[in-house]
């Protein structure tokens, strides 16, 4: 096979330009004359979503059956990169058998706020855990010869106005929190593809961000694959190409290719830049071709069993007073909650797929011969309080020895495109729990949903198991946990705060202008905030119970003094001191006790999951290197370790430390400058135990430039990036909205449920007008949209002229 460079050398300028955007909604352009067919890239991440009729990226149109693994929020709790590798391998083999070359996953954005509607697709609030788990999945997918995609690069931490919002994040937080997971997954997984996110970072669209794509990703980290845009994320194609974006997705049906062609001719893009992009793309086409296998198949049953194992390994036992669980299947048990019949097992949006099988708890119980009776308690797709149903449920519970209540977040409470407004479960579910708990002291709550919820009822029930979104085999896995056939071994990959107001982004998630998000909490994300501010939490990061108990013993550090370029070897022993086999996730945190700059009270720097039989002990070894002790010093523009003492904390969660040691680390750069004015930023050094707020001056001191956000009451001039929300009062805006609504009504009846409809409405309102091109599959050209924008700006002559040219081009 010819090399990419040789192939590109033989291509014309037009051919090279045409590689820079998709062939259609899901395909990258091929190079026919070199025998390289176009290739398919599709969602992801927790299974393959290959649409069969029509195309969309919001999960509306039908897709081929594929295995629906638990979503990332769930599998993250396994703390087991090997499991993620197995899942990745299975998804890779499904891609292979369906002729898909690139899977659009894993999703790796940090859970900055529990309100992000898409948290179910993401891994953790912690970058180290995110990096390790994503790397496992990437290795698995790519072991099948299928490309994996790290997405969404980067700081895409909320859904509202996601295509036009600007994440204002200080360089240190960007490096330590938002980039680190990607960096680790790149080093350990070597993905073929990175997807540039919709949003801007510090004023520049990710797809046009030279710093992020070229300086960080390629030059600093050595990424050699391709960067594709998120679907519809590209604003200015020439700026994007110059900044390092390779492929714009989906297709713009030739329009942007022509722009690139003209750009090279007019010297706005160097041909060499285009050549390098083309070589990277051709390289991927070659890999895809070499790995394709028309005869590939997979076994649905085997993958279903793997989905069950994934769920079992990930469910988290949050509470288990008086060892109520496991339940005795011979005792009478009331099963309550419509979700036991109509499970919530995946999230809404582009990741939503059509499972090969789908279990529900009631059927599974029947199959296993449990002695159960059932009352729905509520209707699964509604959040109305239904008194009769609640009464029926509590009467049933009163007559049984135990009650298991299946509740959580209904589908419409969280979705891609739509952030949550609060952290509450429906009132109907809360009332149900409380009434059942009153009727039966042995009440277990089984939670479903993709993100933390407040639990005002927590002291009224004895046990809680968090099933998150368990995938297609989640029901049988949950039964194994409930009856003790399996021992729970998942641990939370995010903190459960008591209430939303405890989260550090409470005052800053949507603040002043919904399109400008100030990350004022800086590095204090998740437990980094709660633990530093000594906030009471409902369940801490890393928490998860087992039916057995473990002891942590014999901590040994390889030295008590070291240089920052040396490595510290940490050894300890973990022992199963209970009477059941089980798995424990041992976590290693590092605390800088002598820091000059503000730092989180502790940070995760290692973990391992081990299986232990009763009485069995294993010695674990963790290696801590420079980065385990470093923070990002913005004055050096590099990682830096200060001389001083560091505590090594070994725990079962971020709030349950079992062993503690200390090491002195000597800096190789003892004279490094302090990166910000300590006095002005002193609020970051003394977090208060109250809803987090930080002054403009303090944020400015660490951000480095002025930051105040004011909302423009009226948009002065419309652009291609104006949203329907901006334009809704203009005549043109109204006309477009009418047309868009009419088109969306043409969706096949019955396919849009309430959650989807809400997500779609939000998308229409909050997307920039340029995305009409994608929404119409190229029917409405970018030039036409430009003409409409001119009309909205009352530039009538210019607008009509542009529309005429656009119409002529379309006709030709
Ligand atoms: C999502 C991506 C997804 C793409 C294609 C976008 O809206 O943000 O995660 O891969 O659509 O469906």
CSV table of N, CA and C in Angstrom, one decimal, residues 378-522:
chain,number,residue,atom,x,y,z
A,378,UNK,N,-46.2,4.9,40.5
A,378,UNK,CA,-46.2,6.1,39.6
A,378,UNK,C,-46.2,5.6,38.2
A,379,UNK,N,-46.3,6.6,37.2
A,379,UNK,CA,-46.2,6.2,35.8
A,379,UNK,C,-44.9,6.6,35.3
A,380,UNK,N,-44.1,5.7,34.7
A,380,UNK,CA,-42.7,5.9,34.4
A,380,UNK,C,-42.4,7.1,33.6
A,381,UNK,N,-43.3,7.5,32.7
A,381,UNK,CA,-42.9,8.7,31.8
A,381,UNK,C,-43.6,10.0,32.3
A,382,UNK,N,-44.1,10.0,33.5
A,382,UNK,CA,-44.8,11.2,34.0
A,382,UNK,C,-44.2,11.5,35.4
A,383,UNK,N,-44.3,12.8,35.8
A,383,UNK,CA,-43.8,13.0,37.1
A,383,UNK,C,-45.0,13.5,38.1
A,384,UNK,N,-46.2,13.1,37.6
A,384,UNK,CA,-47.4,13.5,38.4
A,384,UNK,C,-47.5,12.6,39.7
A,385,UNK,N,-47.9,13.2,40.8
A,385,UNK,CA,-48.1,12.4,42.0
A,385,UNK,C,-49.5,11.8,41.8
A,386,UNK,N,-49.5,10.4,41.9
A,386,UNK,CA,-50.8,9.7,41.7
A,386,UNK,C,-51.1,9.1,43.1
A,387,UNK,N,-52.0,9.7,43.9
A,387,UNK,CA,-52.2,9.3,45.2
A,387,UNK,C,-52.7,7.9,45.3
A,388,UNK,N,-53.6,7.5,44.4
A,388,UNK,CA,-54.1,6.1,44.4
A,388,UNK,C,-53.0,5.1,44.3
A,389,UNK,N,-52.0,5.4,43.4
A,389,UNK,CA,-50.9,4.4,43.2
A,389,UNK,C,-50.0,4.4,44.4
A,390,UNK,N,-49.8,5.5,45.0
A,390,UNK,CA,-48.9,5.5,46.2
A,390,UNK,C,-49.5,4.7,47.3
A,391,UNK,N,-50.9,4.9,47.4
A,391,UNK,CA,-51.6,4.2,48.5
A,391,UNK,C,-51.5,2.7,48.3
A,392,UNK,N,-51.7,2.3,47.0
A,392,UNK,CA,-51.7,0.9,46.7
A,392,UNK,C,-50.3,0.3,47.0
A,393,UNK,N,-49.3,1.1,46.7
A,393,UNK,CA,-47.9,0.6,46.9
A,393,UNK,C,-47.6,0.5,48.4
A,394,UNK,N,-48.0,1.5,49.2
A,394,UNK,CA,-47.7,1.4,50.6
A,394,UNK,C,-48.5,0.2,51.3
A,395,UNK,N,-49.7,0.0,50.8
A,395,UNK,CA,-50.5,-1.1,51.4
A,395,UNK,C,-49.7,-2.4,51.1
A,396,UNK,N,-49.3,-2.5,49.8
A,396,UNK,CA,-48.6,-3.8,49.4
A,396,UNK,C,-47.3,-3.9,50.3
A,397,UNK,N,-46.6,-2.8,50.5
A,397,UNK,CA,-45.3,-2.9,51.3
A,397,UNK,C,-45.6,-3.3,52.7
A,398,UNK,N,-46.7,-2.8,53.3
A,398,UNK,CA,-47.0,-3.1,54.7
A,398,UNK,C,-47.2,-4.6,54.9
A,399,UNK,N,-47.7,-5.3,53.8
A,399,UNK,CA,-48.0,-6.7,53.9
A,399,UNK,C,-46.8,-7.6,53.6
A,400,UNK,N,-45.6,-7.1,53.3
A,400,UNK,CA,-44.5,-7.9,52.9
A,400,UNK,C,-43.3,-7.7,53.9
A,401,UNK,N,-42.4,-8.7,53.8
A,401,UNK,CA,-41.2,-8.6,54.8
A,401,UNK,C,-40.2,-7.5,54.4
A,402,UNK,N,-40.1,-7.2,53.1
A,402,UNK,CA,-39.2,-6.2,52.7
A,402,UNK,C,-39.9,-5.5,51.4
A,403,UNK,N,-39.4,-4.3,51.2
A,403,UNK,CA,-39.9,-3.5,50.0
A,403,UNK,C,-38.7,-3.0,49.2
A,404,UNK,N,-38.7,-3.1,47.9
A,404,UNK,CA,-37.7,-2.5,47.1
A,404,UNK,C,-38.4,-1.5,46.2
A,405,UNK,N,-37.9,-0.3,46.3
A,405,UNK,CA,-38.6,0.8,45.5
A,405,UNK,C,-37.7,1.2,44.4
A,406,UNK,N,-38.1,1.1,43.1
A,406,UNK,CA,-37.3,1.5,42.0
A,406,UNK,C,-37.8,2.9,41.5
A,407,UNK,N,-36.9,3.8,41.7
A,407,UNK,CA,-37.2,5.2,41.4
A,407,UNK,C,-35.9,5.9,40.7
A,408,UNK,N,-36.1,7.1,40.4
A,408,UNK,CA,-34.9,7.9,39.9
A,408,UNK,C,-35.3,9.0,39.0
A,409,UNK,N,-34.5,9.3,38.0
A,409,UNK,CA,-34.8,10.4,37.1
A,409,UNK,C,-35.5,9.9,35.9
A,410,UNK,N,-36.7,10.4,35.6
A,410,UNK,CA,-37.4,10.0,34.4
A,410,UNK,C,-36.6,10.6,33.2
A,411,UNK,N,-36.8,10.0,32.0
A,411,UNK,CA,-36.0,10.3,30.9
A,411,UNK,C,-36.0,11.8,30.6
A,412,UNK,N,-37.1,12.4,30.7
A,412,UNK,CA,-37.2,13.8,30.3
A,412,UNK,C,-36.4,14.8,31.3
A,413,UNK,N,-35.9,14.2,32.4
A,413,UNK,CA,-35.2,15.0,33.4
A,413,UNK,C,-33.8,15.3,33.0
A,414,UNK,N,-33.2,14.6,32.0
A,414,UNK,CA,-31.8,14.8,31.7
A,414,UNK,C,-31.7,14.4,30.2
A,415,UNK,N,-31.0,15.2,29.4
A,415,UNK,CA,-30.8,14.8,28.0
A,415,UNK,C,-29.7,15.7,27.4
A,416,UNK,N,-29.1,15.1,26.4
A,416,UNK,CA,-28.2,15.9,25.6
A,416,UNK,C,-29.0,17.1,25.1
A,417,UNK,N,-28.4,18.3,25.0
A,417,UNK,CA,-29.0,19.5,24.6
A,417,UNK,C,-29.7,20.2,25.7
A,418,UNK,N,-29.9,19.6,26.8
A,418,UNK,CA,-30.8,20.2,27.8
A,418,UNK,C,-30.2,20.0,29.2
A,419,UNK,N,-29.9,21.0,29.9
A,419,UNK,CA,-29.4,20.9,31.2
A,419,UNK,C,-30.5,20.7,32.2
A,420,UNK,N,-30.2,20.2,33.4
A,420,UNK,CA,-31.2,20.1,34.4
A,420,UNK,C,-31.3,21.4,35.1
A,421,UNK,N,-32.4,21.7,35.7
A,421,UNK,CA,-32.6,23.0,36.4
A,421,UNK,C,-32.4,22.8,37.9
A,422,UNK,N,-32.6,21.6,38.4
A,422,UNK,CA,-32.4,21.3,39.8
A,422,UNK,C,-31.9,19.8,39.9
A,423,UNK,N,-31.7,19.4,41.2
A,423,UNK,CA,-31.1,18.1,41.4
A,423,UNK,C,-32.1,17.2,42.0
A,424,UNK,N,-33.4,17.5,41.9
A,424,UNK,CA,-34.4,16.7,42.6
A,424,UNK,C,-35.0,15.6,41.7
A,425,UNK,N,-35.4,14.6,42.4
A,425,UNK,CA,-36.2,13.6,41.7
A,425,UNK,C,-37.7,14.1,41.7
A,426,UNK,N,-38.5,13.5,40.8
A,426,UNK,CA,-39.9,13.9,40.8
A,426,UNK,C,-40.5,13.8,42.2
A,427,UNK,N,-41.4,14.7,42.5
A,427,UNK,CA,-42.1,14.6,43.8
A,427,UNK,C,-42.8,13.3,44.0
A,428,UNK,N,-43.3,12.8,42.9
A,428,UNK,CA,-44.1,11.5,43.0
A,428,UNK,C,-43.1,10.4,43.5
A,429,UNK,N,-41.9,10.4,43.1
A,429,UNK,CA,-41.0,9.3,43.5
A,429,UNK,C,-40.6,9.5,45.0
A,430,UNK,N,-40.4,10.8,45.3
A,430,UNK,CA,-40.0,11.0,46.7
A,430,UNK,C,-41.1,10.7,47.7
A,431,UNK,N,-42.3,11.1,47.3
A,431,UNK,CA,-43.5,10.7,48.2
A,431,UNK,C,-43.6,9.2,48.3
A,432,UNK,N,-43.4,8.5,47.2
A,432,UNK,CA,-43.6,7.1,47.2
A,432,UNK,C,-42.6,6.5,48.2
A,433,UNK,N,-41.3,6.9,48.1
A,433,UNK,CA,-40.3,6.3,49.0
A,433,UNK,C,-40.7,6.5,50.4
A,434,UNK,N,-41.2,7.8,50.7
A,434,UNK,CA,-41.5,8.1,52.1
A,434,UNK,C,-42.7,7.3,52.6
A,435,UNK,N,-43.7,7.1,51.8
A,435,UNK,CA,-44.9,6.4,52.2
A,435,UNK,C,-44.5,4.9,52.4
A,436,UNK,N,-43.8,4.4,51.4
A,436,UNK,CA,-43.4,2.9,51.5
A,436,UNK,C,-42.5,2.7,52.8
A,437,UNK,N,-41.6,3.6,53.0
A,437,UNK,CA,-40.7,3.5,54.2
A,437,UNK,C,-41.5,3.5,55.5
A,438,UNK,N,-42.6,4.3,55.5
A,438,UNK,CA,-43.4,4.4,56.7
A,438,UNK,C,-44.1,3.0,56.9
A,439,UNK,N,-44.5,2.4,55.8
A,439,UNK,CA,-45.3,1.2,55.8
A,439,UNK,C,-44.4,0.0,56.1
A,440,UNK,N,-43.1,0.1,55.7
A,440,UNK,CA,-42.2,-1.1,55.9
A,440,UNK,C,-40.8,-0.7,56.3
A,441,UNK,N,-40.4,-1.1,57.5
A,441,UNK,CA,-39.1,-0.6,57.9
A,441,UNK,C,-37.9,-1.2,57.1
A,442,UNK,N,-38.2,-2.2,56.4
A,442,UNK,CA,-37.1,-2.8,55.6
A,442,UNK,C,-37.2,-2.4,54.1
A,443,UNK,N,-37.0,-1.1,53.9
A,443,UNK,CA,-37.2,-0.6,52.6
A,443,UNK,C,-35.8,-0.3,51.9
A,444,UNK,N,-35.7,-0.8,50.7
A,444,UNK,CA,-34.5,-0.6,49.9
A,444,UNK,C,-34.9,0.3,48.7
A,445,UNK,N,-34.0,1.3,48.4
A,445,UNK,CA,-34.3,2.1,47.3
A,445,UNK,C,-33.3,1.7,46.2
A,446,UNK,N,-33.8,1.5,45.0
A,446,UNK,CA,-32.9,1.3,43.8
A,446,UNK,C,-33.0,2.5,42.9
A,447,UNK,N,-31.9,3.2,42.7
A,447,UNK,CA,-31.9,4.4,41.9
A,447,UNK,C,-31.5,4.2,40.5
A,448,UNK,N,-32.2,4.9,39.6
A,448,UNK,CA,-31.8,4.9,38.2
A,448,UNK,C,-31.7,6.4,37.7
A,449,UNK,N,-30.8,6.6,36.8
A,449,UNK,CA,-30.6,8.0,36.3
A,449,UNK,C,-29.2,8.3,36.1
A,450,UNK,N,-28.9,9.3,35.3
A,450,UNK,CA,-27.5,9.6,34.9
A,450,UNK,C,-26.7,10.6,35.7
A,451,UNK,N,-27.3,11.0,36.9
A,451,UNK,CA,-26.6,12.0,37.6
A,451,UNK,C,-27.1,12.0,39.1
A,452,UNK,N,-26.3,12.7,40.0
A,452,UNK,CA,-26.7,12.7,41.4
A,452,UNK,C,-28.1,13.4,41.6
A,453,UNK,N,-28.8,12.9,42.6
A,453,UNK,CA,-30.0,13.5,43.0
A,453,UNK,C,-30.0,13.9,44.5
A,454,UNK,N,-30.8,14.8,44.9
A,454,UNK,CA,-30.9,15.1,46.4
A,454,UNK,C,-31.7,14.0,47.0
A,455,UNK,N,-31.4,13.6,48.2
A,455,UNK,CA,-32.2,12.5,48.8
A,455,UNK,C,-32.7,12.9,50.2
A,456,UNK,N,-33.7,13.8,50.2
A,456,UNK,CA,-34.2,14.2,51.5
A,456,UNK,C,-34.8,13.1,52.4
A,457,UNK,N,-35.0,11.9,51.7
A,457,UNK,CA,-35.6,10.8,52.4
A,457,UNK,C,-34.5,9.8,52.9
A,458,UNK,N,-33.2,10.1,52.8
A,458,UNK,CA,-32.2,9.1,53.0
A,458,UNK,C,-32.2,8.5,54.4
A,459,UNK,N,-32.6,9.2,55.4
A,459,UNK,CA,-32.6,8.7,56.8
A,459,UNK,C,-33.9,7.8,57.0
A,460,UNK,N,-34.8,7.8,56.1
A,460,UNK,CA,-36.0,7.0,56.3
A,460,UNK,C,-35.9,5.6,55.7
A,461,UNK,N,-34.9,5.3,54.9
A,461,UNK,CA,-34.7,4.0,54.3
A,461,UNK,C,-33.5,3.3,54.8
A,462,UNK,N,-33.5,2.0,54.8
A,462,UNK,CA,-32.3,1.3,55.3
A,462,UNK,C,-31.2,1.1,54.3
A,463,UNK,N,-31.6,0.9,53.0
A,463,UNK,CA,-30.6,0.6,52.0
A,463,UNK,C,-30.8,1.3,50.7
A,464,UNK,N,-29.7,1.7,50.0
A,464,UNK,CA,-29.8,2.3,48.7
A,464,UNK,C,-28.8,1.7,47.8
A,465,UNK,N,-29.2,1.3,46.6
A,465,UNK,CA,-28.3,0.8,45.6
A,465,UNK,C,-28.4,1.8,44.4
A,466,UNK,N,-27.3,2.3,43.9
A,466,UNK,CA,-27.3,3.2,42.8
A,466,UNK,C,-27.0,2.4,41.5
A,467,UNK,N,-28.1,2.3,40.7
A,467,UNK,CA,-27.9,1.5,39.4
A,467,UNK,C,-27.6,2.4,38.2
A,468,UNK,N,-27.6,3.8,38.5
A,468,UNK,CA,-27.4,4.7,37.4
A,468,UNK,C,-28.2,4.2,36.1
A,469,UNK,N,-27.5,4.2,35.0
A,469,UNK,CA,-28.1,3.7,33.7
A,469,UNK,C,-27.4,2.4,33.3
A,470,UNK,N,-28.1,1.3,33.6
A,470,UNK,CA,-27.4,0.0,33.7
A,470,UNK,C,-27.4,-0.8,32.3
A,471,UNK,N,-27.8,-0.2,31.3
A,471,UNK,CA,-27.7,-0.9,30.0
A,471,UNK,C,-28.8,-2.0,29.9
A,472,UNK,N,-28.7,-2.7,28.7
A,472,UNK,CA,-29.8,-3.6,28.4
A,472,UNK,C,-29.9,-4.8,29.4
A,473,UNK,N,-28.8,-5.2,30.1
A,473,UNK,CA,-28.9,-6.3,31.0
A,473,UNK,C,-28.8,-5.9,32.4
A,474,UNK,N,-29.1,-4.6,32.6
A,474,UNK,CA,-29.0,-4.0,34.0
A,474,UNK,C,-29.9,-4.6,35.0
A,475,UNK,N,-31.1,-5.1,34.5
A,475,UNK,CA,-32.1,-5.6,35.5
A,475,UNK,C,-31.6,-6.9,36.2
A,476,UNK,N,-31.1,-7.8,35.4
A,476,UNK,CA,-30.6,-9.1,36.0
A,476,UNK,C,-29.4,-8.8,36.9
A,477,UNK,N,-28.5,-7.9,36.5
A,477,UNK,CA,-27.4,-7.6,37.3
A,477,UNK,C,-27.8,-7.0,38.6
A,478,UNK,N,-28.9,-6.2,38.6
A,478,UNK,CA,-29.3,-5.6,39.9
A,478,UNK,C,-29.9,-6.7,40.8
A,479,UNK,N,-30.6,-7.7,40.2
A,479,UNK,CA,-31.1,-8.8,41.0
A,479,UNK,C,-30.0,-9.6,41.7
A,480,UNK,N,-28.9,-9.8,40.9
A,480,UNK,CA,-27.8,-10.5,41.5
A,480,UNK,C,-27.2,-9.8,42.7
A,481,UNK,N,-27.2,-8.4,42.7
A,481,UNK,CA,-26.8,-7.6,43.8
A,481,UNK,C,-27.8,-7.7,45.0
A,482,UNK,N,-29.0,-7.6,44.6
A,482,UNK,CA,-30.1,-7.5,45.7
A,482,UNK,C,-30.1,-8.8,46.4
A,483,UNK,N,-29.9,-10.0,45.7
A,483,UNK,CA,-30.1,-11.2,46.4
A,483,UNK,C,-28.7,-11.8,46.9
A,484,UNK,N,-27.7,-11.1,46.6
A,484,UNK,CA,-26.4,-11.5,47.1
A,484,UNK,C,-25.6,-12.5,46.3
A,485,UNK,N,-26.2,-12.8,45.1
A,485,UNK,CA,-25.5,-13.7,44.2
A,485,UNK,C,-24.2,-13.0,43.8
A,486,UNK,N,-24.2,-11.7,43.7
A,486,UNK,CA,-23.0,-10.9,43.4
A,486,UNK,C,-22.8,-10.0,44.6
A,487,UNK,N,-21.5,-9.7,44.8
A,487,UNK,CA,-21.2,-8.7,45.9
A,487,UNK,C,-20.9,-7.4,45.3
A,488,UNK,N,-21.6,-6.3,45.7
A,488,UNK,CA,-21.4,-5.0,45.1
A,488,UNK,C,-20.0,-4.6,45.2
A,489,UNK,N,-19.5,-4.0,44.1
A,489,UNK,CA,-18.1,-3.6,44.2
A,489,UNK,C,-17.8,-2.3,43.4
A,490,UNK,N,-18.9,-1.5,43.1
A,490,UNK,CA,-18.7,-0.2,42.5
A,490,UNK,C,-18.5,0.9,43.5
A,491,UNK,N,-17.8,1.9,43.0
A,491,UNK,CA,-17.6,3.1,43.9
A,491,UNK,C,-17.9,4.3,43.1
A,492,UNK,N,-18.5,5.3,43.7
A,492,UNK,CA,-18.9,6.5,43.0
A,492,UNK,C,-17.7,7.2,42.3
A,493,UNK,N,-17.9,7.6,41.1
A,493,UNK,CA,-16.9,8.4,40.3
A,493,UNK,C,-17.2,9.9,40.4
A,494,UNK,N,-18.2,10.3,41.3
A,494,UNK,CA,-18.5,11.7,41.5
A,494,UNK,C,-19.1,11.8,42.9
A,495,UNK,N,-19.0,13.0,43.4
A,495,UNK,CA,-19.6,13.2,44.8
A,495,UNK,C,-21.1,13.4,44.7
A,496,UNK,N,-21.8,13.0,45.7
A,496,UNK,CA,-23.2,13.3,45.8
A,496,UNK,C,-23.3,14.4,46.9
A,497,UNK,N,-23.5,15.7,46.5
A,497,UNK,CA,-23.7,16.7,47.5
A,497,UNK,C,-25.0,16.5,48.2
A,498,UNK,N,-25.1,17.2,49.3
A,498,UNK,CA,-26.4,17.1,50.0
A,498,UNK,C,-27.5,17.8,49.2
A,499,UNK,N,-27.1,19.0,48.7
A,499,UNK,CA,-28.0,19.8,48.0
A,499,UNK,C,-27.3,20.6,46.9
A,500,UNK,N,-28.0,20.9,45.8
A,500,UNK,CA,-27.3,21.6,44.7
A,500,UNK,C,-26.5,22.8,45.1
A,501,UNK,N,-27.0,23.6,46.1
A,501,UNK,CA,-26.3,24.8,46.5
A,501,UNK,C,-24.9,24.5,47.1
A,502,UNK,N,-24.6,23.3,47.4
A,502,UNK,CA,-23.3,22.9,47.9
A,502,UNK,C,-22.3,22.8,46.8
A,503,UNK,N,-22.8,22.6,45.6
A,503,UNK,CA,-21.8,22.5,44.5
A,503,UNK,C,-21.1,23.8,44.2
A,504,UNK,N,-19.8,23.8,43.9
A,504,UNK,CA,-19.1,25.1,43.7
A,504,UNK,C,-19.6,25.9,42.5
A,505,UNK,N,-20.3,25.2,41.6
A,505,UNK,CA,-20.7,26.0,40.4
A,505,UNK,C,-22.1,26.6,40.6
A,506,UNK,N,-22.7,26.4,41.8
A,506,UNK,CA,-24.1,26.7,42.0
A,506,UNK,C,-24.4,28.2,41.6
A,507,UNK,N,-23.5,29.1,41.9
A,507,UNK,CA,-23.7,30.5,41.4
A,507,UNK,C,-23.2,30.8,40.1
A,508,UNK,N,-22.5,29.8,39.4
A,508,UNK,CA,-21.8,30.1,38.2
A,508,UNK,C,-22.2,29.2,37.0
A,509,UNK,N,-23.1,28.3,37.2
A,509,UNK,CA,-23.4,27.4,36.1
A,509,UNK,C,-24.1,28.1,35.0
A,510,UNK,N,-25.2,28.8,35.3
A,510,UNK,CA,-25.8,29.8,34.4
A,510,UNK,C,-25.7,31.1,35.1
A,511,UNK,N,-24.9,32.0,34.6
A,511,UNK,CA,-24.7,33.2,35.4
A,511,UNK,C,-24.7,34.4,34.4
A,512,UNK,N,-25.6,35.3,34.7
A,512,UNK,CA,-25.7,36.6,33.9
A,512,UNK,C,-26.1,36.3,32.4
A,513,UNK,N,-25.1,35.8,31.7
A,513,UNK,CA,-25.3,35.5,30.3
A,513,UNK,C,-25.2,34.0,30.1
A,514,UNK,N,-26.2,33.3,29.6
A,514,UNK,CA,-26.1,31.8,29.5
A,514,UNK,C,-25.1,31.4,28.5
A,515,UNK,N,-24.6,32.4,27.7
A,515,UNK,CA,-23.6,32.0,26.7
A,515,UNK,C,-22.2,32.2,27.2
A,516,UNK,N,-22.0,32.8,28.4
A,516,UNK,CA,-20.7,32.9,28.9
A,516,UNK,C,-20.6,32.2,30.3
A,517,UNK,N,-19.8,31.2,30.3
A,517,UNK,CA,-19.7,30.4,31.6
A,517,UNK,C,-18.3,30.7,32.3
A,518,UNK,N,-18.4,31.3,33.4
A,518,UNK,CA,-17.2,31.6,34.1
A,518,UNK,C,-16.9,30.4,35.1
A,519,UNK,N,-15.7,29.8,34.9
A,519,UNK,CA,-15.3,28.7,35.7
A,519,UNK,C,-14.6,29.2,37.0
A,520,UNK,N,-15.4,30.0,37.8
A,520,UNK,CA,-14.8,30.7,38.9
A,520,UNK,C,-14.2,29.8,40.0
A,521,UNK,N,-14.7,28.6,40.0
A,521,UNK,CA,-14.2,27.6,41.1
A,521,UNK,C,-12.8,27.1,40.7
A,522,UNK,N,-12.3,27.4,39.5
A,522,UNK,CA,-11.0,27.0,39.1
A,522,UNK,C,-10.8,25.5,39.3
